[in-house]
Coordinates of C-alpha atoms in Angstrom, one line a residue:
Chain A
M5 CA 25.8 3.2 -0.5
D6 CA 25.5 3.5 3.0
F7 CA 23.9 0.6 4.4
D8 CA 21.7 0.9 7.3
W9 CA 21.8 -1.5 9.9
T10 CA 19.3 -0.7 12.2
P11 CA 16.5 -2.8 10.9
V12 CA 18.7 -5.9 10.8
W13 CA 19.9 -5.3 14.5
L14 CA 16.2 -4.8 15.3
T15 CA 15.1 -7.8 13.6
L16 CA 17.5 -10.1 15.5
Q17 CA 16.7 -8.3 18.7
L18 CA 12.9 -9.1 18.2
A19 CA 13.6 -12.7 16.9
S20 CA 15.8 -13.4 20.1
A21 CA 13.2 -11.9 22.6
T22 CA 10.5 -13.9 20.9
T23 CA 12.5 -17.0 21.0
L24 CA 13.5 -17.0 24.5
I25 CA 9.8 -16.4 25.6
L26 CA 8.3 -18.9 23.3
L27 CA 10.7 -21.6 24.8
V28 CA 9.5 -20.7 28.3
V29 CA 6.0 -20.4 27.5
G30 CA 5.8 -23.1 24.9
T31 CA 7.5 -26.0 26.8
P32 CA 4.7 -26.4 29.5
I33 CA 2.1 -26.1 26.9
A34 CA 3.8 -28.7 24.7
W35 CA 4.4 -31.0 27.7
W36 CA 0.6 -30.8 28.8
L37 CA -0.3 -31.3 25.3
A38 CA 1.8 -34.3 24.9
R39 CA 0.7 -36.0 28.1
T40 CA -2.6 -34.9 28.8
G41 CA -5.7 -37.2 28.3
S42 CA -8.2 -34.3 28.9
W43 CA -10.9 -33.5 26.4
L44 CA -9.3 -30.0 26.3
K45 CA -6.3 -31.4 24.5
Q46 CA -7.8 -30.9 21.0
P47 CA -9.7 -27.5 21.5
I48 CA -6.5 -26.0 23.0
G49 CA -4.2 -27.7 20.4
A50 CA -6.2 -26.1 17.7
V51 CA -6.0 -22.8 19.3
V52 CA -2.2 -23.0 19.4
A53 CA -2.4 -24.1 15.6
L54 CA -4.5 -21.0 14.9
P55 CA -1.6 -18.6 13.5
L56 CA -0.8 -21.2 11.0
V57 CA -3.9 -20.8 9.0
L58 CA -4.9 -17.4 10.0
P59 CA -3.8 -14.6 7.7
P60 CA -1.4 -11.9 9.6
T61 CA -3.9 -9.3 9.0
V62 CA -6.8 -11.2 11.2
L63 CA -3.9 -11.1 13.9
G64 CA -2.8 -7.7 13.2
F65 CA -6.4 -6.3 13.2
Y66 CA -7.5 -8.3 16.4
L67 CA -4.1 -7.1 18.2
L68 CA -4.4 -3.5 17.3
L69 CA -8.0 -3.6 19.0
L70 CA -7.1 -5.7 21.8
L71 CA -3.9 -3.6 22.7
G72 CA -5.4 -0.2 21.9
P73 CA -6.4 1.9 24.7
D74 CA -9.9 0.8 24.1
G75 CA -9.1 -2.9 24.2
P76 CA -9.2 -5.1 27.3
V77 CA -5.6 -5.9 27.2
G78 CA -4.7 -2.1 26.6
E79 CA -6.8 -1.1 29.5
L80 CA -4.9 -3.6 31.6
T81 CA -1.4 -2.0 30.7
R82 CA -2.7 1.3 30.9
A83 CA -3.8 0.6 34.4
L84 CA -0.4 -1.0 35.2
G85 CA 1.2 2.3 34.0
L86 CA 2.9 0.7 30.8
G87 CA 1.0 2.8 28.4
T88 CA -0.2 0.9 25.3
L89 CA 1.7 -1.6 23.2
P90 CA 0.9 -0.7 19.5
F91 CA 3.8 1.0 17.9
T92 CA 6.4 -0.3 20.3
F93 CA 9.0 -2.9 20.4
A94 CA 7.3 -4.7 23.4
G95 CA 4.3 -4.7 21.5
L96 CA 5.9 -6.5 18.5
V97 CA 7.3 -9.0 20.8
V98 CA 4.0 -9.8 22.3
A99 CA 2.7 -9.9 18.7
S100 CA 5.4 -12.2 17.6
V101 CA 4.9 -14.4 20.5
F102 CA 1.5 -15.3 19.2
Y103 CA 2.6 -15.2 15.6
S104 CA 5.1 -17.6 16.2
L105 CA 3.4 -19.8 18.8
P106 CA 2.8 -23.1 16.9
F107 CA 6.3 -23.0 15.3
V108 CA 7.8 -23.7 19.0
V109 CA 5.0 -25.8 20.5
Q110 CA 4.4 -28.1 17.8
P111 CA 8.0 -29.5 17.5
L112 CA 8.3 -29.7 21.2
Q113 CA 5.0 -31.4 21.4
N114 CA 6.1 -34.1 19.0
A115 CA 9.5 -34.6 20.6
F116 CA 7.7 -35.3 24.0
E117 CA 5.1 -37.5 22.5
A118 CA 8.0 -39.4 20.7
L119 CA 9.4 -40.2 24.1
G120 CA 6.9 -42.5 25.2
E121 CA 6.0 -43.6 28.8
R122 CA 8.7 -45.8 29.4
P123 CA 12.0 -43.7 30.1
L124 CA 9.9 -41.7 32.3
E125 CA 8.5 -44.7 34.4
V126 CA 11.9 -46.0 34.7
A127 CA 13.2 -42.9 36.1
A128 CA 10.2 -43.0 38.5
T129 CA 11.2 -46.4 39.5
L130 CA 14.6 -44.9 40.6
R131 CA 12.5 -42.4 42.8
A132 CA 13.0 -39.5 40.5
S133 CA 10.4 -36.6 41.4
P134 CA 8.3 -35.5 38.7
W135 CA 10.4 -32.2 38.0
D136 CA 13.6 -34.3 38.1
R137 CA 12.3 -36.6 35.6
F138 CA 11.2 -33.6 33.3
M139 CA 14.6 -31.8 33.6
T140 CA 17.1 -34.7 33.7
V141 CA 15.2 -37.2 31.2
A142 CA 12.5 -35.8 29.2
V143 CA 14.4 -32.6 28.2
P144 CA 17.8 -34.1 27.3
L145 CA 15.9 -36.7 25.1
A146 CA 13.8 -34.0 23.4
R147 CA 16.9 -32.0 22.4
P148 CA 16.4 -32.4 18.6
G149 CA 12.8 -30.8 19.3
F150 CA 14.0 -27.9 21.3
L151 CA 16.6 -27.1 18.6
T152 CA 14.0 -27.4 15.9
A153 CA 11.4 -25.2 18.1
A154 CA 13.9 -22.6 18.6
V155 CA 15.2 -22.3 15.0
L156 CA 11.8 -22.2 13.7
G157 CA 10.6 -19.7 16.2
F158 CA 13.5 -17.5 15.5
A159 CA 13.3 -17.8 11.6
H160 CA 9.5 -17.4 11.4
T161 CA 9.8 -14.2 13.5
V162 CA 12.5 -12.9 11.4
G163 CA 10.2 -13.3 8.5
E164 CA 7.2 -11.7 10.0
F165 CA 5.6 -9.0 7.9
G166 CA 1.6 -8.5 8.0
V167 CA 1.3 -8.0 11.6
V168 CA 4.2 -5.7 12.1
L169 CA 2.8 -3.5 9.4
M170 CA -0.3 -3.6 10.9
I171 CA 0.7 -2.8 14.7
G172 CA 4.0 -1.4 14.2
G173 CA 3.7 2.2 12.7
N174 CA 7.0 1.9 11.1
I175 CA 9.4 3.8 13.5
P176 CA 13.0 3.6 12.7
G177 CA 15.0 1.7 15.4
E178 CA 11.8 0.8 17.1
T179 CA 9.4 -1.3 15.0
R180 CA 10.9 -0.7 11.5
V181 CA 12.0 -4.3 11.1
L182 CA 14.0 -5.9 7.9
S183 CA 10.6 -7.0 6.1
V184 CA 9.1 -3.7 6.5
A185 CA 12.5 -1.8 5.4
I186 CA 12.4 -4.0 2.3
Y187 CA 8.9 -3.3 1.6
D188 CA 9.5 0.5 1.7
H189 CA 12.8 0.4 -0.5
V190 CA 10.4 -1.3 -3.0
E191 CA 8.0 1.2 -2.8
M192 CA 10.5 4.0 -3.1
L193 CA 11.9 2.3 -6.2
E194 CA 15.3 1.8 -4.3
Y195 CA 15.7 -1.6 -5.8
G196 CA 19.4 -1.6 -5.1
K197 CA 18.7 -1.6 -1.3
A198 CA 15.7 -3.8 -1.5
H199 CA 18.0 -6.3 -3.4
A200 CA 20.8 -6.2 -0.7
L201 CA 18.4 -6.8 2.1
S202 CA 16.4 -9.3 0.3
A203 CA 19.2 -11.4 -0.8
G204 CA 20.6 -11.3 2.7
M205 CA 17.5 -12.8 3.9
V206 CA 17.3 -15.8 1.2
G207 CA 20.8 -16.4 2.4
F208 CA 20.2 -16.3 5.9
A209 CA 17.1 -18.5 5.9
F210 CA 18.7 -20.9 3.7
V211 CA 21.9 -21.2 5.9
V212 CA 19.7 -21.5 9.0
L213 CA 17.4 -24.2 7.8
Y214 CA 20.4 -26.1 6.3
L215 CA 22.0 -26.3 9.7
L216 CA 19.1 -27.3 11.2
Y217 CA 18.7 -30.3 9.0
L218 CA 22.2 -31.2 9.3
A219 CA 22.2 -30.8 13.2
N220 CA 19.1 -32.7 13.6
Q221 CA 20.3 -35.7 11.5
R222 CA 23.5 -35.7 13.7
L223 CA 21.7 -36.0 16.8
G224 CA 19.1 -38.4 15.2
R225 CA 22.0 -40.6 14.3
R226 CA 23.8 -40.5 17.8
R227 CA 20.5 -41.5 19.7
S228 CA 20.0 -44.6 17.3
Chain B
M21 CA -7.6 -0.6 -65.3
N22 CA -6.8 2.8 -65.8
A23 CA -5.5 5.2 -63.2
K24 CA -9.1 6.9 -62.5
A25 CA -10.6 3.5 -61.7
L26 CA -7.9 2.6 -59.4
R27 CA -8.4 5.7 -57.4
E28 CA -12.2 5.1 -57.5
T29 CA -11.6 1.8 -56.0
G30 CA -9.3 3.3 -53.3
K31 CA -11.8 5.8 -52.2
K32 CA -14.4 2.9 -52.0
A33 CA -12.2 1.0 -49.8
K34 CA -11.5 3.9 -47.4
L35 CA -15.1 4.7 -47.3
C36 CA -15.8 0.9 -46.5
W37 CA -13.0 1.2 -43.8
F38 CA -14.6 4.2 -42.2
G39 CA -17.9 2.6 -42.1
I40 CA -16.3 -0.4 -40.4
A41 CA -14.5 1.7 -37.9
L42 CA -17.9 3.6 -37.0
L43 CA -19.6 0.4 -36.5
C44 CA -17.0 -0.9 -34.1
A45 CA -17.1 2.3 -32.3
V46 CA -21.0 2.2 -31.9
F47 CA -21.2 -1.5 -30.9
G48 CA -18.3 -1.1 -28.7
T49 CA -19.8 1.7 -26.5
A50 CA -23.1 -0.2 -26.8
R51 CA -21.6 -3.4 -25.4
A52 CA -20.9 -3.5 -21.6
G53 CA -17.2 -3.4 -21.1
E54 CA -15.0 -3.4 -17.9
V55 CA -12.8 -0.8 -16.6
S56 CA -10.0 -1.7 -14.4
V57 CA -8.7 1.3 -11.9
A58 CA -6.0 1.7 -9.5
V59 CA -7.3 4.0 -7.0
A60 CA -5.2 5.9 -4.3
A61 CA -6.2 4.9 -0.9
N62 CA -7.6 8.1 0.2
F63 CA -10.0 8.1 -2.5
T64 CA -11.6 4.5 -1.8
G65 CA -15.0 5.9 -0.7
A66 CA -15.3 8.5 -3.2
S67 CA -14.3 6.1 -6.1
R68 CA -17.1 3.5 -5.0
I69 CA -19.8 6.2 -4.9
I70 CA -18.3 7.6 -8.4
A71 CA -18.2 3.9 -9.9
A72 CA -21.8 3.1 -8.7
E73 CA -23.0 6.2 -10.7
F74 CA -20.9 5.4 -13.8
E75 CA -22.1 1.6 -13.9
A76 CA -25.7 2.9 -13.4
A77 CA -25.3 5.4 -16.1
T78 CA -23.5 3.4 -18.8
G79 CA -23.7 -0.4 -18.1
H80 CA -20.0 -0.6 -17.8
R81 CA -18.3 -2.3 -14.9
V82 CA -15.7 -0.8 -12.8
K83 CA -13.0 -2.9 -11.0
A84 CA -11.1 -0.9 -8.3
S85 CA -8.0 -1.8 -6.8
F86 CA -6.7 0.3 -3.7
G87 CA -3.4 1.1 -2.2
S88 CA -0.9 3.7 -1.8
T89 CA 0.0 5.8 -4.7
G90 CA 3.6 4.7 -4.5
K91 CA 2.6 0.9 -4.3
L92 CA 0.3 1.3 -7.2
Y93 CA 2.9 3.1 -9.0
A94 CA 5.3 0.2 -8.5
Q95 CA 2.7 -2.3 -9.7
I96 CA 1.8 -0.6 -12.8
V97 CA 5.7 0.0 -13.9
N98 CA 5.7 -3.8 -13.4
G99 CA 2.8 -4.7 -15.6
A100 CA 0.0 -4.7 -13.3
P101 CA -3.4 -4.8 -15.8
F102 CA -4.7 -1.5 -14.7
E103 CA -6.3 0.8 -17.2
V104 CA -6.9 4.1 -15.3
F105 CA -4.8 5.3 -12.2
L106 CA -6.4 7.7 -10.1
A107 CA -3.3 8.8 -8.0
A108 CA -3.0 10.9 -4.9
D109 CA -0.4 13.2 -6.4
S110 CA 0.8 14.5 -9.7
V111 CA 4.5 13.1 -9.4
R112 CA 3.8 9.5 -10.3
P113 CA 1.3 10.2 -13.1
A114 CA 3.6 12.2 -14.6
R115 CA 6.4 9.7 -14.3
L116 CA 4.4 7.1 -15.9
E117 CA 3.8 9.2 -19.0
K118 CA 7.6 9.9 -19.3
E119 CA 8.3 6.2 -18.9
G120 CA 5.6 5.6 -21.6
V121 CA 3.6 3.5 -19.5
A122 CA 0.7 6.1 -19.5
V123 CA -0.6 7.8 -22.5
K124 CA 1.2 11.4 -23.1
G125 CA -1.1 14.1 -22.4
S126 CA -3.8 12.3 -20.9
R127 CA -3.1 13.5 -17.2
F128 CA -5.8 15.8 -15.5
T129 CA -6.2 16.8 -11.9
Y130 CA -9.5 15.2 -10.8
A131 CA -9.4 16.5 -7.0
G132 CA -7.6 18.7 -4.7
G133 CA -6.9 16.8 -1.4
R134 CA -7.1 18.6 2.0
L135 CA -5.4 17.8 4.9
V136 CA -6.7 17.7 8.2
L137 CA -5.5 17.3 12.0
W138 CA -8.2 14.7 13.4
S139 CA -8.9 13.0 16.6
P140 CA -12.0 10.9 17.2
D141 CA -12.4 12.7 20.6
E142 CA -14.4 15.8 20.8
D143 CA -12.8 18.8 21.8
R144 CA -9.2 17.5 21.7
V145 CA -8.4 19.2 18.6
D146 CA -8.7 23.2 18.5
P147 CA -9.6 24.8 15.3
R148 CA -6.2 26.2 14.9
G149 CA -3.9 23.1 15.7
N150 CA -2.6 24.6 19.0
V151 CA -3.0 20.9 20.3
L152 CA 0.4 20.1 18.3
G153 CA 2.4 22.2 20.6
S154 CA 0.9 20.7 23.9
S155 CA 2.0 17.5 25.5
D156 CA -1.7 16.3 25.4
F157 CA -1.1 13.5 23.1
R158 CA 1.3 10.5 23.1
K159 CA 1.3 9.5 19.4
L160 CA 0.9 11.4 16.2
A161 CA 0.0 9.3 13.2
L162 CA 0.8 10.3 9.6
A163 CA 1.2 8.5 6.4
N164 CA 4.7 7.5 5.3
P165 CA 6.0 10.8 3.8
A166 CA 8.2 8.7 1.3
T167 CA 5.3 6.9 -0.2
A168 CA 2.0 8.7 0.6
P169 CA 1.1 12.6 -0.8
Y170 CA -0.7 13.2 2.3
G171 CA 2.1 12.1 4.6
L172 CA 4.5 14.4 2.8
A173 CA 1.8 17.2 3.0
A174 CA 1.7 16.5 6.8
R175 CA 5.8 16.5 7.0
Q176 CA 5.4 19.9 5.4
V177 CA 2.9 21.3 7.9
L178 CA 4.9 20.2 10.8
E179 CA 8.3 21.6 9.2
N180 CA 6.6 24.8 8.5
L181 CA 5.4 25.0 12.2
D182 CA 9.0 24.1 13.2
L183 CA 7.7 21.0 15.1
W184 CA 9.0 18.3 12.9
E185 CA 12.2 17.5 14.9
G186 CA 10.3 18.2 18.2
L187 CA 7.6 15.6 17.5
R188 CA 9.8 13.1 15.7
S189 CA 9.5 10.5 18.7
K190 CA 5.9 10.7 18.9
V191 CA 5.0 10.0 15.2
V192 CA 3.9 6.7 13.6
R193 CA 3.8 6.2 10.2
G194 CA 0.9 4.3 8.3
D195 CA 1.5 2.5 5.2
S196 CA -1.3 4.4 3.5
I197 CA -3.6 7.3 4.3
A198 CA -6.2 4.5 5.0
Q199 CA -4.3 3.0 7.5
T200 CA -3.1 6.2 9.3
F201 CA -6.6 7.0 9.6
Q202 CA -7.2 3.2 11.1
F203 CA -4.6 4.1 13.7
V204 CA -6.3 7.3 15.1
A205 CA -9.9 5.9 14.5
T206 CA -8.9 3.0 17.1
R207 CA -7.4 5.4 19.2
N208 CA -3.9 3.8 19.3
A209 CA -2.7 7.2 18.2
Q210 CA -4.4 10.3 19.9
L211 CA -3.9 12.4 16.7
G212 CA -3.3 12.2 13.1
F213 CA -3.0 14.0 9.8
V214 CA -5.7 12.3 7.5
A215 CA -7.7 13.5 4.6
R216 CA -10.7 15.7 5.1
S217 CA -12.7 13.4 2.7
Q218 CA -12.2 10.7 5.4
V219 CA -13.5 12.6 8.3
L220 CA -16.2 13.6 6.4
A221 CA -17.1 10.2 5.4
L222 CA -17.8 9.4 9.1
P223 CA -21.4 9.8 10.4
E224 CA -21.6 13.2 12.1
A225 CA -21.6 12.0 15.5
E226 CA -18.3 10.1 15.2
R227 CA -16.4 12.9 13.3
G228 CA -14.7 14.1 16.6
S229 CA -12.7 17.2 16.3
W230 CA -10.3 18.3 13.7
W231 CA -8.2 21.4 12.3
D232 CA -8.8 22.2 8.8
I233 CA -5.2 23.1 7.7
G234 CA -4.8 26.2 5.6
P235 CA -3.3 25.6 2.2
E236 CA -0.4 28.0 3.0
L237 CA 1.2 25.4 5.2
Y238 CA 1.5 22.4 2.5
Q239 CA 2.1 22.3 -1.1
P240 CA -1.3 21.8 -2.8
I241 CA -2.2 18.1 -3.3
R242 CA -3.1 17.8 -6.6
Q243 CA -4.7 14.3 -7.0
Q244 CA -4.2 13.4 -10.9
A245 CA -5.7 10.7 -13.2
V246 CA -3.9 9.1 -16.0
L247 CA -4.9 6.9 -18.8
L248 CA -2.5 4.1 -19.1
E249 CA -1.4 2.6 -22.4
R250 CA -3.4 -0.8 -21.8
G251 CA -6.9 0.9 -21.8
K252 CA -5.9 3.2 -24.6
S253 CA -8.5 2.0 -27.3
D254 CA -11.1 0.7 -24.9
P255 CA -14.2 2.7 -25.2
A256 CA -15.3 1.8 -21.8
V257 CA -12.3 3.3 -20.3
Q258 CA -12.6 6.4 -22.5
A259 CA -16.5 6.7 -21.2
F260 CA -14.8 6.4 -17.5
I261 CA -12.3 9.2 -18.1
A262 CA -14.9 11.5 -19.7
Y263 CA -17.2 10.9 -16.7
I264 CA -14.5 11.6 -14.2
K265 CA -14.1 15.1 -16.1
S266 CA -17.8 15.8 -15.8
D267 CA -19.4 18.3 -13.8
E268 CA -21.5 15.6 -12.0
V269 CA -18.5 14.0 -10.6
R270 CA -16.8 17.5 -9.8
K271 CA -20.2 18.1 -7.4
I272 CA -19.7 14.7 -6.1
I273 CA -16.1 15.1 -5.3
E274 CA -16.8 18.7 -3.8
G275 CA -19.4 17.3 -1.4
L276 CA -17.1 14.4 0.0
G277 CA -14.5 17.1 1.2
Y278 CA -12.0 17.4 -1.6
D279 CA -11.3 20.8 -3.2
S280 CA -12.9 21.3 -6.8
A281 CA -10.4 20.4 -9.6
R282 CA -11.1 23.4 -11.5
P283 CA -9.1 26.1 -10.0
L284 CA -6.2 23.7 -9.5
R285 CA -6.2 23.0 -13.3
S286 CA -4.2 26.1 -14.2
F287 CA -1.6 25.1 -12.1
S288 CA 1.3 23.4 -14.2
D289 CA 4.2 21.2 -13.4

């Protein structure tokens, strides 16, 4: 059986790109959510959590309309000369960033909240600037949170299906990720190939989560 | 008791059974039943209209599920509780018969599918499809040829025009003909191969432009129906099958943009 690695490779690329972007975008959001007293905290927290409860079809449907040539985002990307995003790898990255947002922001927010005021106040008395306090105190202390956020964001993107199906267009090497490839194999009654990919996914998900729990336990023990 | 008397009782018992069977049949049809139908995505709109007419005429209810023919086939093979399958091709129904999931010999063509190249924009598609040779579009949508019969037909058209290889980078694949239509309707793809019935289902002002592709460019899409073992002895199901074959339904189907099933019936696999 010739094994096609393209969907595997593509999925890893998608998950890596999404995780990197989410760590950059999600960290300030999580920091703000953890420390603000503003009335906006609850509504913004709710918006961040939306992808947890919405079916992927809702996200896929709205992204298709928003990113399409008649949608506001689509008009913007076209004006910038980027074309439109559906059916492209970049489009999948954008969709995945929305889809996996809560899986990165929430662990980070929890980690930042668990720090409390004390270490930051101590750092402030040592004349650390806000940036210094964040980089040299908050980030190292929140390391388990970052680890959890990165792993969950990555794993959740690997498991993405509904959104990709709706805006991907099933293009080999561009938008045909693992979950879609499995779906196609099942539809074509190629159960052997479907099994190979599916069993791989189960194994991958288990190993990743197991390592995460193991690492978190170690980090937790070291801190206490 | 002698042999003659024994034969007499036997006859009486047979008559009695016949009476019971007749009563069952009469009451069975009189009572409102339910028909579970698996419907190929392209036939969604048509099946709604047909189901409504059928329900009004007989009092039975129709429960329809929609999806690509390949997906519905896989579900049926794995025990999905459908009684009738309205497929978009003849391959899957034939396979179901062979596998003993469908009743042998129950297969018939109910509609001939017609493929069109469509754009919601006026003037984009010329009536001969020359637009395919131009660079006037970025994405061309078609249904997945591996699982959707209309996708296979679209691929045959492109191959017959010697455009399949050249357009490969522009092709996006919908999961079903319904999703393919949606890609084009939202203008995410500028052109798409869809079912003529889907375009005709739109209000006239939104139909845009299309190329009615000649039947010489692709194998006929014979949409076949098959009775599944599960519904074999259900009178409501039998009434539904009979209704699908009626002239009334044939007229509805033609009005919706399909070819009539009659001339296609003479084809055999």
